[in-house]
Amino acid sequence: MAKIECPECGEQIEMTGIVTVCPKCGADLREVMQAVEHERDERMKTIARDDSVTTHEFIVRTRDLKKIYVMGEIEVPALRDIDLDVRRGEYLSIMGPSGSGKSTLFNMIGGLDKPTAGRCFIEEVDMAQLDAFELAWLRCRKIGYIFQTFNLIPVMTALENVTLPMIFAGMGTDEMMDRGRELLTLVGLGDRLDHKPYELSGGQQQRVAVARALANSPAIVLADEPTGNLDLHTGKEIIDLLKELNQASGVTVISATHDLKMIDVSDRIVHIRDGKIERIEHRHEIELEVGGMGR
Amino acid sequence: MLDVDGLARLTEQKDKESIKIQRQITLPWSEAVRISVRNVTIRLGRTMITASGIVLGIAFLSSVWTSGVIQDGLQQAQLQQERELVAATASDQAESDSAESEATAGPSETEKQAQGSKRIWLVVMSLLVCGVGITNAMLMSVTERFREIGTMKCLGALDNFIVRLFLIEAIALGILGSVLGTILGHLAMLGIFAIRERSLSVAAKMDWSQMLTYLLLCVLIGAVLSLVSAIAPAVRAARMRPAAALQSEI
């Protein structure tokens, strides 16, 4: 509790907000109290500003994130108080057995579902505060999604799938087509532009999905089991592609997975079990462990 | 193996400092129409099944109205014939004859009324049939695409984009199906009456302006019904959270 000094007699008085006159000499204290409050407000503001600077390296933060699914009369907790900070430019893997809450966490971070309690911040913006338009904008421009089942629009060609988010972003047709072609060429599908998803192999479909996720230069690429439906070799290719992307442009990659191939490329691995973070491994720790075993 | 520079250039972070949340998301009408029309034309098989619900319902309605108009035309022609017959006979017998014709006109009036109410009953029934058929077809075509809707929402589509896409599709399907159904029902009835009367004169005997009004009404009803019945499922699908829509399995 802050103390103030009586300007008349020098008595130290605790500031409670109730007492406005000096108990000793009866002098009016309101002016002094206002000055103290003002000073405190200013200090709080600068702290808040400093805070935003220091925490800005985190592109995603979750605080006490909870999700409870209600199945009939039973409540099934999928996430229990998840606190997770993801650095900008990081390659983060969320690992855990199926049913551990990986995908639920993925949905929360991606703004695809609402948490039961707790908060999720994207670049310090609380997602719960966003209206439908802002949320759509965020999904369109700032987050790229990759799914286990590819989720391409079946009636559209590879190029159309990639350009769809650009239509929503209001890009001009020519620019859109050029960019779509470039992106598809980058992921190695320059000769498959006009193929429909069913005419492409699983790995190729996932490449289209990667290109689509990059359509509007997102800050975050969210991947939910990106290799789950792929064989070992194609899975590795997709992982490499994501890693290259992460290193080349500093895009933050967050992927929910139980593919052990991901360990090699991840900066950090968050292990989740029963909706709680079990432990977080850093890459250098793992490398040390592996090195130790080799010796 | 990978063009890293190209990748970096294409996905360069323009505003590294901070993202300012904005709201501007667009779907131009031209694009919406293009996507919807493609959706209709590309799944031709599925579209046909959906459309056949509309076609059958509207064909029923169209046939009921066509048969009504044809019957009216035939009756009118018969009356005309009788009147000509009366005019042809001697003029001094006119009074007794006209009394006679009035006497025959009496029961035909009540008959007409009975026929009219039967026709209204048929129209209501056929409206019900095509209403149910169209609603069912639209409901199915929306629910089987929940995943697609979820994906679109992940890519930044607003609820109203989804609704817009489906409504354009419903209207296109509705107009297409009703035009087809109207023609089908109309021709079927014309054929049936032509065979029954053993002449093609039925077409000449009916009131074409009335017929055309009914046919246009059929198309209009079909289009409106398919639009209205698509609204509820489309809105429901659009409002789903993307996570829920993506998980749905059909």
XYZ file of C-alpha atoms in Angstrom:
545
model
C 0.000 0.000 0.000
C 1.375 3.385 -0.990
C 1.932 5.983 1.700
C 1.497 9.693 1.280
C 2.915 12.544 3.248
C 0.654 15.231 4.703
C 1.751 18.558 3.188
C 0.879 20.417 6.431
C 2.365 18.343 9.241
C 4.484 15.680 7.472
C 2.484 12.757 8.888
C 2.769 9.492 6.888
C -0.698 8.280 5.974
C -1.614 5.019 4.254
C -3.537 5.625 1.052
C -6.765 3.704 1.264
C -8.940 5.884 -0.924
C -11.379 6.380 1.955
C -9.490 8.873 4.134
C -9.207 12.234 2.390
C -8.173 14.419 5.317
C -5.072 14.160 7.503
C -6.090 12.489 10.779
C -3.580 14.598 12.675
C -4.024 18.138 11.395
C -7.179 17.858 9.265
C -5.535 19.118 6.058
C -7.149 18.268 2.734
C -5.204 15.392 1.106
C -7.114 14.986 -2.128
C -4.664 16.908 -4.271
C -1.701 14.882 -3.060
C -3.582 11.640 -3.537
C -4.500 12.519 -7.098
C -0.883 13.304 -7.883
C 0.215 9.935 -6.506
C -2.469 8.090 -8.462
C -1.520 9.877 -11.636
C 2.109 8.928 -11.159
C 1.143 5.313 -10.590
C -0.965 5.248 -13.753
C 1.926 6.570 -15.794
C 4.233 3.970 -14.332
C 1.758 1.204 -15.164
C 1.532 2.412 -18.710
C 5.274 2.310 -19.256
C 5.448 -1.135 -17.718
C 2.728 -2.312 -20.052
C 4.637 -0.880 -22.993
C 7.873 -2.515 -21.904
C 6.021 -5.734 -21.435
C 4.670 -5.675 -24.956
C 8.181 -5.119 -26.273
C 9.737 -7.936 -24.311
C 7.024 -10.475 -24.996
C 6.698 -9.628 -28.638
C 9.136 -12.320 -29.593
C 6.290 -14.707 -28.866
C 3.971 -15.026 -31.810
C 1.545 -17.339 -30.036
C 0.853 -17.450 -26.329
C -1.742 -19.457 -24.490
C -2.696 -18.948 -20.874
C -4.651 -21.489 -18.826
C -6.191 -22.804 -22.014
C -8.985 -25.249 -21.263
C -11.287 -27.164 -23.518
C -14.031 -29.439 -22.347
C -16.123 -31.397 -24.802
C -19.589 -32.292 -23.656
C -20.621 -35.708 -24.902
C -24.182 -36.231 -23.834
C -23.975 -35.958 -20.076
C -20.283 -36.654 -19.684
C -17.749 -33.849 -19.786
C -14.522 -34.836 -21.458
C -11.621 -32.500 -20.754
C -9.393 -32.315 -23.826
C -7.069 -29.559 -22.644
C -6.254 -28.675 -19.048
C -4.546 -25.364 -18.414
C -2.141 -25.216 -21.288
C 0.477 -22.446 -20.996
C 2.528 -22.326 -24.129
C 4.727 -19.632 -25.641
C 5.798 -19.977 -29.232
C 8.640 -17.814 -30.474
C 8.574 -16.051 -33.798
C 10.320 -18.090 -36.439
C 10.321 -21.231 -34.350
C 9.693 -24.748 -35.619
C 7.585 -26.256 -32.895
C 6.226 -29.757 -32.783
C 3.408 -30.772 -30.530
C 3.731 -34.459 -29.865
C 1.597 -36.901 -28.023
C -0.415 -40.069 -28.454
C -3.764 -39.836 -30.201
C -6.439 -38.423 -27.938
C -3.900 -36.405 -25.984
C -5.345 -33.087 -27.122
C -2.888 -32.223 -29.905
C -5.529 -31.487 -32.473
C -7.654 -29.611 -29.976
C -4.702 -27.360 -29.190
C -4.132 -26.944 -32.911
C -7.755 -25.860 -33.342
C -7.501 -23.337 -30.500
C -4.304 -21.759 -31.809
C -5.711 -21.610 -35.297
C -8.912 -19.943 -34.158
C -10.959 -22.849 -35.495
C -12.665 -23.497 -32.187
C -13.301 -21.582 -29.004
C -11.669 -22.554 -25.711
C -13.923 -23.314 -22.760
C -11.719 -21.100 -20.596
C -8.377 -19.373 -20.798
C -6.876 -17.236 -23.471
C -4.995 -17.617 -26.683
C -3.006 -14.713 -28.073
C -1.701 -14.345 -31.579
C 0.877 -11.560 -31.572
C -0.573 -10.287 -28.319
C -4.058 -10.123 -29.737
C -6.560 -12.068 -27.684
C -8.485 -14.216 -30.140
C -11.578 -14.167 -27.950
C -11.850 -10.420 -28.560
C -12.023 -10.730 -32.335
C -15.296 -10.555 -34.225
C -16.131 -12.814 -37.166
C -14.606 -10.464 -39.737
C -11.341 -10.079 -37.853
C -11.115 -13.795 -37.241
C -11.659 -14.491 -40.936
C -9.013 -11.932 -41.800
C -6.585 -13.596 -39.397
C -7.259 -17.033 -40.877
C -6.919 -15.693 -44.376
C -3.801 -13.564 -44.038
C -1.841 -14.629 -41.011
C -2.329 -18.349 -40.584
C -1.805 -21.094 -43.116
C -3.379 -24.466 -42.375
C -2.201 -27.898 -43.407
C -4.285 -30.940 -42.530
C -3.770 -34.638 -42.262
C -6.434 -35.284 -44.873
C -5.162 -32.481 -47.147
C -8.649 -30.955 -47.361
C -8.305 -29.593 -50.839
C -11.506 -28.478 -52.511
C -12.232 -31.524 -54.685
C -13.842 -29.702 -57.612
C -11.011 -27.207 -58.021
C -7.690 -27.637 -59.797
C -4.397 -27.343 -57.917
C -3.999 -23.753 -59.085
C -7.552 -22.826 -58.092
C -7.061 -24.356 -54.684
C -3.960 -22.253 -54.140
C -5.541 -19.046 -55.391
C -8.755 -19.372 -53.368
C -7.306 -17.667 -50.249
C -5.969 -14.927 -52.516
C -9.480 -14.271 -53.827
C -10.618 -13.781 -50.238
C -7.657 -11.475 -49.648
C -8.805 -9.344 -52.574
C -5.809 -9.904 -54.836
C -6.082 -9.035 -58.535
C -6.623 -11.940 -60.946
C -3.316 -11.681 -62.841
C -1.205 -11.260 -59.737
C -3.094 -14.130 -58.156
C -2.482 -16.525 -61.048
C 1.212 -15.624 -61.233
C 1.701 -16.107 -57.530
C -0.252 -19.358 -57.542
C 1.886 -20.708 -60.373
C 5.095 -19.638 -58.641
C 4.091 -21.232 -55.365
C 3.133 -24.502 -57.028
C 6.390 -24.510 -58.978
C 8.264 -23.988 -55.719
C 6.703 -27.029 -54.115
C 7.562 -29.003 -57.226
C 4.186 -29.121 -58.938
C 4.799 -26.662 -61.761
C 3.565 -29.247 -64.274
C 0.421 -30.203 -62.343
C -1.317 -26.838 -62.201
C -4.564 -27.934 -63.801
C -4.880 -31.317 -62.134
C -7.745 -31.980 -59.790
C -6.925 -33.336 -56.323
C -8.078 -36.862 -57.226
C -5.594 -36.866 -60.101
C -2.724 -36.246 -57.675
C -0.964 -38.599 -55.270
C -1.174 -38.046 -51.514
C 2.226 -36.387 -51.374
C 1.362 -34.133 -54.280
C -1.946 -33.193 -52.671
C -0.141 -32.271 -49.484
C 2.271 -30.135 -51.518
C -0.687 -28.292 -52.980
C -1.938 -27.820 -49.414
C 1.455 -26.401 -48.402
C 1.387 -24.006 -51.346
C -2.151 -23.003 -50.397
C -1.100 -22.405 -46.797
C 1.545 -19.988 -48.104
C -0.852 -18.155 -50.412
C -1.050 -14.938 -48.430
C 2.418 -15.048 -46.817
C 1.196 -16.077 -43.392
C 3.168 -15.463 -40.196
C 2.273 -18.902 -38.877
C 1.867 -22.221 -40.625
C -0.223 -24.643 -38.599
C 0.037 -28.270 -39.557
C -2.165 -30.947 -38.032
C -0.551 -34.338 -38.608
C 0.785 -33.264 -42.005
C 2.452 -36.632 -42.573
C -0.291 -38.798 -41.065
C -1.653 -40.016 -44.393
C 1.664 -40.233 -46.210
C 4.238 -42.981 -46.541
C 7.658 -42.650 -44.951
C 9.395 -41.140 -47.932
C 6.743 -38.593 -48.946
C 6.268 -37.718 -45.292
C 9.946 -36.869 -45.061
C 9.670 -34.704 -48.159
C 6.824 -32.701 -46.656
C 8.752 -32.281 -43.397
C 11.794 -31.066 -45.312
C 9.636 -28.676 -47.270
C 8.212 -27.227 -44.067
C 11.679 -26.912 -42.571
C 13.082 -25.186 -45.649
C 10.162 -22.824 -45.561
C 10.746 -22.126 -41.893
C 14.409 -21.373 -42.451
C 14.065 -19.459 -45.686
C 11.404 -16.989 -44.657
C 11.201 -17.175 -40.885
C 7.638 -18.441 -40.913
C 6.677 -19.947 -37.588
C 5.726 -23.573 -38.067
C 3.616 -25.287 -35.453
C 2.789 -28.864 -36.171
C 0.821 -31.389 -34.207
C 2.242 -34.799 -34.926
C 3.303 -38.150 -33.667
C 5.727 -38.649 -36.478
C 9.189 -39.160 -34.999
C 10.789 -37.810 -38.176
C 9.694 -34.381 -37.002
C 12.089 -34.495 -34.051
C 15.126 -33.890 -36.247
C 13.867 -30.609 -37.599
C 11.994 -29.167 -34.615
C 13.481 -26.398 -32.520
C 11.328 -27.428 -29.626
C 9.084 -30.360 -28.974
C 6.122 -30.022 -26.684
C 4.969 -33.343 -25.327
C 1.313 -33.458 -24.454
C -0.433 -36.147 -22.501
C -4.006 -36.149 -21.232
C -4.460 -32.512 -22.183
C -1.463 -31.312 -20.187
C 2.039 -30.339 -21.194
C 4.192 -33.180 -19.983
C 7.539 -31.723 -20.892
C 9.182 -29.449 -23.409
C 12.368 -30.549 -25.124
C 14.787 -28.221 -26.815
C 16.623 -29.302 -29.878
C 20.122 -28.869 -28.473
C 19.182 -31.106 -25.547
C 18.093 -33.860 -27.881
C 21.213 -33.506 -29.987
C 23.310 -33.811 -26.839
C 21.432 -36.923 -25.808
C 21.856 -38.478 -29.204
C 25.525 -37.500 -29.270
C 26.027 -39.049 -25.843
C 24.495 -42.297 -26.952
C 26.701 -42.397 -30.022
C 29.885 -42.234 -27.994
C 16.442 -29.421 -54.357
C 14.325 -26.468 -53.368
C 14.498 -22.921 -54.628
C 15.111 -21.407 -51.209
C 15.474 -17.837 -52.458
C 12.201 -18.054 -54.309
C 10.517 -19.460 -51.259
C 11.885 -16.672 -49.103
C 10.782 -14.045 -51.583
C 7.289 -15.432 -51.960
C 6.630 -15.836 -48.285
C 8.478 -12.777 -47.070
C 7.002 -11.300 -43.939
C 5.967 -7.824 -44.905
C 5.015 -6.557 -41.495
C 7.420 -8.241 -39.167
C 6.821 -5.763 -36.376
C 3.236 -6.434 -35.549
C 0.071 -7.584 -37.157
C -2.649 -5.074 -37.156
C -5.834 -7.031 -37.221
C -8.000 -5.928 -40.098
C -11.371 -6.975 -41.323
C -11.269 -6.740 -45.054
C -12.100 -10.032 -46.713
C -13.727 -10.174 -50.115
C -15.504 -12.506 -52.444
C -16.485 -10.668 -55.629
C -19.828 -11.706 -57.132
C -18.150 -12.698 -60.375
C -15.902 -15.141 -58.514
C -18.816 -16.418 -56.433
C -20.863 -17.109 -59.565
C -17.891 -18.758 -61.246
C -17.244 -21.054 -58.280
C -20.931 -21.950 -57.899
C -21.447 -22.680 -61.565
C -18.348 -24.875 -61.563
C -19.676 -26.693 -58.543
C -22.879 -27.409 -60.445
C -21.246 -28.433 -63.709
C -18.364 -30.443 -62.301
C -20.382 -32.790 -60.127
C -22.752 -33.435 -62.968
C -23.913 -36.787 -61.633
C -24.658 -35.413 -58.185
C -26.250 -32.334 -59.684
C -28.537 -34.479 -61.821
C -29.766 -36.342 -58.760
C -30.393 -33.108 -56.893
C -32.027 -31.581 -59.945
C -34.185 -34.646 -60.597
C -35.970 -33.950 -57.305
C -36.842 -30.524 -58.604
C -37.610 -31.764 -62.114
C -40.048 -34.415 -60.898
C -41.883 -32.117 -58.507
C -42.247 -29.327 -61.033
C -43.164 -31.781 -63.804
C -46.061 -32.964 -61.646
C -47.239 -29.397 -61.045
C -46.833 -28.489 -64.695
C -48.746 -31.577 -65.832
C -51.641 -30.828 -63.486
C -51.964 -27.312 -64.800
C -51.488 -28.358 -68.415
C -54.215 -30.984 -68.192
C -56.470 -28.382 -66.616
C -55.919 -25.908 -69.404
C -56.378 -28.614 -72.047
C -59.629 -29.820 -70.489
C -60.882 -26.248 -70.374
C -59.955 -25.830 -74.012
C -61.736 -29.034 -75.010
C -64.829 -28.084 -73.070
C -64.822 -24.641 -74.615
C -64.506 -26.174 -78.065
C -67.394 -28.523 -77.347
C -69.589 -25.659 -76.181
C -68.659 -23.726 -79.288
C -69.649 -26.670 -81.435
C -72.986 -26.995 -79.699
C -73.632 -23.282 -80.106
C -72.785 -23.477 -83.801
C -75.128 -26.415 -84.093
C -77.860 -24.403 -82.431
C -77.242 -21.432 -84.713
C -77.373 -23.669 -87.728
C -80.860 -25.037 -86.920
C -83.997 -23.073 -87.770
C -84.328 -19.667 -86.058
C -88.000 -20.215 -85.044
C -86.942 -23.082 -82.855
C -84.320 -20.852 -81.171
C -86.266 -20.188 -77.991
C -86.950 -23.756 -77.046
C -83.429 -24.740 -78.041
C -81.799 -22.037 -75.971
C -83.871 -23.159 -73.003
C -82.655 -26.658 -73.679
C -79.032 -25.593 -73.916
C -79.403 -23.648 -70.685
C -80.753 -26.780 -69.106
C -77.687 -28.720 -70.270
C -75.380 -25.892 -69.166
C -76.750 -26.138 -65.625
C -75.213 -29.451 -64.542
C -71.978 -28.719 -66.447
C -71.504 -25.662 -64.170
C -71.545 -27.764 -60.969
C -69.405 -30.337 -62.692
C -66.921 -27.616 -63.458
C -66.852 -26.570 -59.808
C -66.167 -30.116 -58.667
C -63.447 -30.394 -61.248
C -61.968 -27.063 -60.099
C -61.705 -28.132 -56.465
C -60.188 -31.444 -57.529
C -57.617 -29.537 -59.539
C -56.745 -27.265 -56.591
C -56.271 -30.354 -54.457
C -53.906 -31.791 -57.061
C -51.930 -28.555 -57.294
C -51.527 -28.397 -53.515
C -50.422 -32.019 -53.459
C -47.877 -31.499 -56.213
C -46.553 -28.378 -54.493
C -46.064 -30.432 -51.346
C -44.307 -33.162 -53.297
C -41.896 -30.804 -54.998
C -41.353 -28.842 -51.763
C -40.303 -31.966 -49.903
C -38.230 -33.230 -52.828
C -36.350 -29.988 -53.289
C -35.726 -29.457 -49.573
C -34.349 -32.949 -49.263
C -32.115 -32.548 -52.287
C -30.711 -29.237 -51.039
C -30.212 -30.535 -47.521
C -28.203 -33.459 -48.842
C -26.099 -31.372 -51.192
C -25.139 -29.059 -48.319
C -24.499 -31.657 -45.638
C -22.286 -33.788 -47.841
C -20.016 -30.799 -48.238
C -19.459 -29.828 -44.609
C -15.750 -30.564 -44.871
C -15.400 -28.339 -47.867
C -17.200 -25.588 -45.999
C -14.871 -26.017 -43.030
C -11.859 -25.791 -45.316
C -13.182 -22.653 -46.945
C -13.640 -21.092 -43.542
C -10.071 -21.962 -42.630
C -8.941 -20.138 -45.728
C -10.721 -17.030 -44.549
C -14.246 -17.319 -45.939
C -16.917 -15.434 -44.024
C -20.220 -17.066 -43.175
C -21.989 -15.042 -45.816
C -19.594 -16.224 -48.557
C -20.664 -19.778 -47.882
C -24.334 -18.832 -47.878
C -23.841 -16.838 -51.066
C -22.156 -19.726 -52.870
C -24.892 -22.150 -51.925
C -27.733 -19.805 -52.776
C -26.331 -19.049 -56.216
C -26.011 -22.773 -56.719
C -29.565 -23.382 -55.499
C -31.012 -20.721 -57.801
C -29.104 -22.058 -60.798
C -30.213 -25.585 -60.027
C -33.749 -24.412 -59.313
C -34.143 -22.579 -62.606
C -32.516 -25.369 -64.597
C -34.564 -28.091 -62.930
C -37.848 -26.217 -63.119
C -37.483 -25.313 -66.774
C -36.774 -28.939 -67.540
C -39.587 -30.161 -65.288
C -42.086 -27.680 -66.690
C -41.377 -28.692 -70.269
C -41.432 -32.374 -69.368
C -44.771 -32.198 -67.548
C -46.300 -30.042 -70.237
C -45.240 -32.282 -73.109
C -46.296 -35.405 -71.257
C -49.815 -34.085 -70.734
C -50.055 -32.803 -74.306
C -49.039 -36.232 -75.502
C -51.543 -38.025 -73.304
C -54.438 -35.843 -74.445
C -53.381 -36.000 -78.072
C -53.471 -39.792 -77.882
C -56.820 -39.803 -76.097
C -58.455 -37.441 -78.555
C -56.644 -39.133 -81.437
C -55.675 -35.784 -82.880
C -53.186 -33.023 -82.319
C -55.990 -30.452 -82.305
C -55.863 -30.285 -78.483
C -52.945 -27.896 -78.761
C -54.961 -25.608 -81.018
C -58.005 -25.718 -78.785
C -56.378 -24.554 -75.562
C -55.836 -21.074 -74.250
C -52.139 -20.496 -74.885
C -51.822 -17.232 -72.981
C -53.207 -18.928 -69.884
C -50.945 -21.917 -70.475
C -47.840 -19.746 -70.713
C -48.730 -17.964 -67.481
C -48.994 -21.308 -65.739
C -45.713 -22.537 -67.202
C -43.882 -19.398 -66.096
C -45.467 -19.789 -62.682
C -44.088 -23.345 -62.547
C -40.528 -22.140 -63.222
C -40.901 -19.356 -60.691
C -42.236 -21.676 -58.004
C -39.436 -24.173 -58.645
C -36.728 -21.519 -58.416
C -38.196 -19.909 -55.305
C -38.779 -23.249 -53.589
C -35.212 -24.424 -54.174
C -33.842 -21.079 -52.998
C -35.952 -21.046 -49.857
C -35.211 -24.658 -49.011
C -31.459 -24.097 -49.446
C -31.353 -21.126 -47.063
C -31.767 -23.075 -43.814
C -29.108 -25.766 -44.428
C -26.706 -23.245 -45.974
C -26.962 -20.884 -43.012
C -26.581 -23.754 -40.581
C -23.498 -25.013 -42.394
C -21.980 -21.540 -42.622
C -22.386 -20.929 -38.909
C -20.559 -24.106 -37.894
C -17.197 -23.630 -36.276
C -14.520 -24.677 -38.750
C -13.231 -27.338 -36.379
C -16.644 -28.981 -36.165
C -17.222 -28.737 -39.915
C -13.846 -30.299 -40.653
C -14.488 -33.239 -38.380
C -17.867 -34.125 -39.791
C -17.884 -37.329 -41.779
C -20.524 -38.137 -44.327
